[in-house]
Amino acid sequence: MYEQVSHSMLNDILIELEHDIKDKNLQHFYIRLGANFYAIYCLFHQLYGHRPDFKAQMHNLVKTLTRSYAARPQALRKLDLAREKEHDWFLSQKWIGYALYCKEFSENLAGLQSKLAYLQDLGINMLHIMPILDCPKGKSDGGYAVRDFRKISPEIGSLSDLDALVKNLKKRGMLLALDVVVNHTSDEHEWAIKARAGEKSYQDYYHVFDDRETPDMYEETMPEVFPETSPGNFTWDPDMGKWVMTVFNHYQWDLNYKNPAVFIEMVDIILFWANRGADIIRLDAVAFLWKKIGSTCQNEREAHLILQLMKDCCQVTAPGVLFIAEAIVAPVEVIKYFGEDAINAKECEIAYNATLMALLWDAVATKKARLLNLGIKSIPDKLERATWLNYIRCHDDIGLGFDDSDIRLAGYDPRLHRKFLVDYYTGNHQVSSARGVAFGSNKKNGDTRIAGSLASLVGLEAAIEANDPIAIQEAIQTILLLHSVILAFGGIPLLYYGDAIGTLNDVSYLLDEHKQHDSRWVHRPKLDWSKASLRKQHGSIEQKIFSGLKKMIAVRKEISAFADHNNRELLETDNPHLFVFSRFDNINTYSRILVICNFDNNPQQLNIEDLCKKGFFQPHAIRDLHSGDSIEPHDHLIEIPALGFYWLQT
Ligand code: OTU
């Protein structure tokens, strides 16, 4: 939109910039800047318009964008244009993600290159390399306490190692996702050091207080993220002689986005990694970006304004780059991180589907899809140009963030049901074979979350120990069943490293003084490559899981109804063990797929009479696309094997 006030400001800025920028090939940039400037101006004004330095900061922002564009390699500029043409390229069913810790997976970035063939064999084409930046040893939070946002941890490699990896990934048609930890820095970051030394302008980068008066007011309504290891949300810094806000660990200082300089620094950093070849940027802990006394300091409106502004800036400079919102919050809140726009994602194109993840764990424990069926309904339709990241396990814990009223509707008491789940997964329940570990227990409100590897949580560890072939088979089936959901649900499935070979818990973290207090390390093991090579040995556990997943992935890529266009319909059934939904492709092939998942360890039946009447099925021509088998109903009943699933096509 054209508007006089903002546009005349833009003209002033551009005149000033002309002396500065040598690159004369800015045509595409200028067009985008013109298109987005009014939005950028308005958002920046909403956030910072009251400040005397508003105009100067606006200049700084545009300068940052222009310099970043000037530094954007030609090849990436071309990619931006190609993606502009094919604007919903990332909604395709062909994308399969995989998250890994570089050090644990392959020692370093150079080593990762030699493992790409392994990943491609599985069908992976989107790689999320967890944070690789420089962090203080022992105070790293697994890479989320960054000391230098532009320096790769020397243990993991260098910028030129990353460049080489990016080149290799591009050749293979694989996407790269990198983290930018936007909410906080390490307390050893240069800004924190300067703040500690008394530099007021850097103290303004953080939330810093002389006494407890303001912190105490915040604390009245702020929950604790790590109640065991870092209780409270503020830390006393003796050198600075002040309190500093630390929502996560005491060594992670929260950035203060009320300061426009912070916003501009972070945009610059995002664009730095975009220019290095990241296709996707994962924005960590976005729900926490804005703090307000009297609130939980999560999901505040201003946090959304900041993300919109980040997106608008990125669209000008590196429009081909996508954002992932890491917001592990309630469904009605998470959907807002796509941006509240009619069609496009105006904040992040991709968001973690933590709702589905937690509900799946409920289904595994109860062997029923009751809560899953109810909970899925509260996931609102997403915007057209937006998609979910569907996952079973990630590097973090499993939080039981279900809606209490859904739990009641499913027939359980919310408090008792949560307790049952925690007990079930942490080995305090008689019938459970899960081997999880409690995480983040909060004595004040009774909350507990769960850590543990996928394989150990579904009972594989216990089954192997007991040398029980039936239990082993059930655990393998459960691993495949869970993946069948994230591959069929709609969105980008994100596998977690090690899961495709049934990696068990790793308790060695207990021996490391820096890790023993954070049980999430139980599921962040070194990948055992000798175990991985067993995937080639017929009949091994590794082979059964790996080849099962590999086949499923290959089949998914061929089913156009699995692309993500709000083309999913949940089907109610009388059988509480079944999770049933249909996917349809109304764009190309007019095909429909019925996904049926059985969470029980007995075979279960589904009556398809109604579906036949509705014309969904021709009862004699039902085929499971996954196995390729024809399915014969008897008296309109289809039998789904124990812990089995079907992807049925008529
Ligand atoms: C994120 O986590 C990261 O994924 C964690 O690994 C980090 O510890 C954390 O941020 C701090 O950087 O912010 O929006 O159980 O689910 O902290 C959710 C806690 C987050 C994580 C939560 C999460």
XYZ file of N, CA and C and ligand atoms in Angstrom, residues 141 144 184 225-226 248 252 282 284-285 288 326-328 395-397 439 449 520 524, ligand 1:
86
model
N 22.508 -25.162 27.554
C 21.126 -25.583 27.322
C 20.998 -26.260 25.947
N 21.011 -23.698 23.194
C 20.055 -22.590 23.241
C 20.489 -21.448 24.164
N 16.488 -15.050 23.930
C 17.496 -14.799 24.980
C 18.909 -15.039 24.461
N 9.453 -22.102 33.790
C 9.679 -23.079 32.716
C 10.531 -24.246 33.221
N 11.563 -23.937 33.958
C 12.412 -25.002 34.514
C 12.407 -24.905 36.047
N 14.228 -18.919 31.324
C 14.646 -20.314 31.164
C 15.723 -20.610 32.214
N 20.503 -17.824 30.941
C 19.897 -17.366 29.682
C 19.147 -16.064 29.953
N 14.262 -21.713 12.319
C 13.424 -22.066 13.477
C 13.612 -20.992 14.537
N 13.157 -19.875 18.073
C 12.975 -20.558 19.360
C 12.125 -19.733 20.322
N 11.273 -20.434 21.038
C 10.543 -19.851 22.171
C 9.822 -18.541 21.836
N 7.426 -16.266 24.090
C 7.947 -15.520 25.244
C 8.488 -14.134 24.905
N 8.434 -21.985 17.106
C 8.471 -22.965 18.180
C 7.685 -22.358 19.331
N 6.401 -22.681 19.335
C 5.515 -22.164 20.382
C 4.735 -23.357 20.913
N 5.160 -23.833 22.065
C 4.519 -25.026 22.608
C 3.395 -24.553 23.518
N 13.851 -32.947 20.776
C 14.898 -32.870 21.800
C 14.360 -32.429 23.150
N 13.106 -31.948 23.178
C 12.530 -31.464 24.436
C 11.653 -32.537 25.078
N 11.064 -32.142 26.191
C 10.188 -33.030 26.942
C 8.794 -33.094 26.309
N 10.434 -34.890 34.038
C 11.171 -33.655 33.740
C 10.348 -32.467 34.225
N 6.493 -33.047 33.467
C 6.574 -33.380 32.044
C 7.406 -34.649 31.902
N 16.251 -34.134 29.968
C 16.057 -34.192 28.514
C 17.252 -34.828 27.810
N 18.948 -37.494 24.139
C 19.842 -36.796 23.200
C 21.164 -37.553 23.099
C 12.905 -24.218 23.626
O 11.950 -24.926 24.363
C 13.961 -25.217 23.193
O 13.400 -26.169 22.336
C 14.559 -25.835 24.423
O 15.468 -26.854 24.110
C 15.227 -24.741 25.212
O 15.660 -25.243 26.428
C 14.285 -23.567 25.476
O 13.502 -23.188 24.351
C 15.082 -22.370 25.830
O 15.820 -21.929 24.728
O 10.435 -22.378 24.742
O 8.071 -22.469 23.481
O 10.170 -27.910 28.139
O 9.383 -27.070 25.694
O 11.384 -24.424 26.891
C 8.541 -23.557 24.107
C 10.519 -26.714 27.790
C 9.959 -23.417 24.543
C 10.463 -26.492 26.314
C 10.407 -25.027 26.142
C 10.619 -24.658 24.728
